[in-house]
Amino acid sequence: MNRIQQLFSEKKDTILSIYMTAGYPNLHDTATVIQELQKAGVDMIEIGLPYSDPLADGKTIQDSSTVALQNGITIEGVFNQLRSIRKTVSIPLLCMGYINPIYQFGFESFCKSCKEIGIDGVIIPDLPLWEYEEKYKTLFESYDISVIFLIAPQTPQERVLQIDKASNGFIYMVSSAATTGSKMDIDNEQIAYFARISNMNLKTPRLIGFGISNNATYKKASEYADGVIIGSAFIQAIQKSDNLSDTIQSFITSIRTGK
Amino acid sequence: MKYTVNNKGYYGNFGGAFIPEMLYPNIKELENNYIQIIESESFQKEYRDLLKNYVGRPSALYKATRLSEKYNTNIYLKREDLNHTGAHKINNCIGQVLIAQRLQKTKIIAETGAGQHGVATATVCALMGLECIVFMGKIDVERQQPNVKRMEMLGAKVVSVESGSKTLKDATNEAFRYWISNPDSFYIIGSVVGAHPYPDMVARLQAIISEEIQWQLQETIGRNYPDYIIACIGGGSNAAGAYYHFLDNERVTLISVEAAGLGVDSGKSAATTVLGNTGILHASKTLVMQTKDGQIIEPYSISAGLDYPGVGPLHAHLYETGRARVQNASDEEALRAAFLLTKLEGIIPALESSHALAALEKNNFLPNDIVVVNLSGRGDKDMETYIKYKDSF
Ligand SMILES: Cc1ncc(COP(=O)(O)O)c(C=O)c1O
């Protein structure tokens, strides 16, 4: 059992996972942000690996990626920054990145580095299920790294079942037909979709992400899933921070409690 | 059929559909339906009728006598420049819009670089009364104002894209993002790029070019294939169309010409097969210009239509298997070829097509050879550039 599976099997109340962009706001903030997030009580962290052409991301995450790339971040650089992260951080860590930089790094080396560092899972939004099963499944499994797949409101029922079967960590439920950070409310249509998936009794736990930005949306979404993922709202909160520790603490408190 | 796409969407090692899950239903719907639609009688009837009476096809296959004399061979120009809207792009747009209608889509989106594909898309949307949004990088919007105005006059909404490097690749990203957020729209991709089935679908819709070359050559020289076909490649749609019916006929040598910009080693180039390696761009595994860390490099060419950091997966495959000879032409060589054609034949070519013409200098043809150059577009849109350089050539 890796840390992700352990978290979902043990924790019963709402799981909060935060997406952060590596190398942002400054090149050497990666480890600090992770440590501060753990301190603030988040349950899991997705470390975004910046890409020049992030097709599924809205403006906030695009812009943070651009800044991080200008700062000089690379996958190798992220891994170097995280070499000793497991001395201080015990919550599950994932990498979220587009396939091309990982492909250039080499999937095998990528898995090996993740394992060495203690990365428990990956989210590659443009790695389709078929490619994964055909070419990469054996590799990721041999390193005990969970590969997380997305589902969206328009995902057909039989495909949700297929994804459930292929998953061994959690399912990332995209909250609406949108890129990251686009929508900041939860409407009835989304609730119907959350409920529909919830009633499918999937074997894999689910987190809801995209557009979760405050205590209200956090609470609403968590009624229908094991927890939520917040990305753009967090990036916005830290982009102008002059004290990451305070900013992160108060952001997480406001999400959890509304205060 | 060594060069057609397999049932997984691959040409050899290249292709596939690296799309986020949100687009899966759209891509699947298209994949499940496109061949059946294209091969249906009702589609063919409407498509052929529009190509004939609206686009003005068949486009002439013109024997360029004076150019042939200069190179001591037989040069035929496939006159895609004579099509309505001035390039081959409209063949694809007509086809895709008819497919969109059959899938009950009423809102069309497209990306554009120089604006040729945007204008062609806006044109067919006006023709069919469909809503049209064209994504165009901010830098391209600024340098291609006449085409922006044409699209707007045709009723399209032009969205200026501010993300990334603000050019064609970013316009494509933005079109994908819009499609994710608006899955009821239909994305008309302008070249043989993107997720499967786009490369194959666009190639089939451009295949009219080689179909005509076959019978036109039969009529004029009594043989239905040439010795050489030369075409420029940005994404590679005009080349794919000109090659399509000859792919399995190894007697036909295919010459693909990329844009070398200021020279392949200058750092300002778009010669993807020379400078790129295998990667994933716009949902397709293909040859891509990128850093060693897998970040996409912004290419450069004087010709906006060739200014793309990848090639379609078919072309990566033709290159890898050696089926196509891939060459390149610099800005200067392309300009020289454009002025030469204008002087000898009275035809002002598009800058993209001028790259194909420039290859005439770089290959030795025999006096009996039949050489077809795909003249993918006309030069109206490039007049500003030509005027700037008119005294240098
Ligand atoms: C006249 C002309 N030729 C060629 C191209 C390049 O596209 P492709 O390589 O898909 O034919 C363009 C693109 O805008 C064009 O306008």
PDB file of C-alpha atoms in Angstrom, chain A residues 107 127 129-139, chain B residues 10 13 18 285:
ATOM      1  CA  PHE A 107       9.316   7.200 -18.404  1.00  0.00           C
ATOM      2  CA  LEU A 127      -1.913  10.364 -21.241  1.00  0.00           C
ATOM      3  CA  LEU A 129      -6.122   5.331 -20.776  1.00  0.00           C
ATOM      4  CA  TRP A 130      -5.403   3.180 -23.815  1.00  0.00           C
ATOM      5  CA  GLU A 131      -1.796   4.373 -24.164  1.00  0.00           C
ATOM      6  CA  TYR A 132      -1.291   3.853 -20.450  1.00  0.00           C
ATOM      7  CA  GLU A 133      -2.581   0.315 -20.435  1.00  0.00           C
ATOM      8  CA  GLU A 134      -0.737  -0.644 -23.598  1.00  0.00           C
ATOM      9  CA  LYS A 135       2.642   0.946 -22.893  1.00  0.00           C
ATOM     10  CA  TYR A 136       3.124   2.200 -19.343  1.00  0.00           C
ATOM     11  CA  LYS A 137       0.970   0.294 -16.876  1.00  0.00           C
ATOM     12  CA  THR A 138       3.515  -2.422 -16.129  1.00  0.00           C
ATOM     13  CA  LEU A 139       6.218   0.150 -15.570  1.00  0.00           C
TER      14      LEU A 139
ATOM     15  CA  TYR B  10      -0.906   5.571 -35.717  1.00  0.00           C
ATOM     16  CA  ASN B  13       5.506   5.186 -34.630  1.00  0.00           C
ATOM     17  CA  PHE B  18      -3.098  12.346 -26.461  1.00  0.00           C
ATOM     18  CA  LYS B 285       3.080  11.900 -31.194  1.00  0.00           C
TER      19      LYS B 285
END
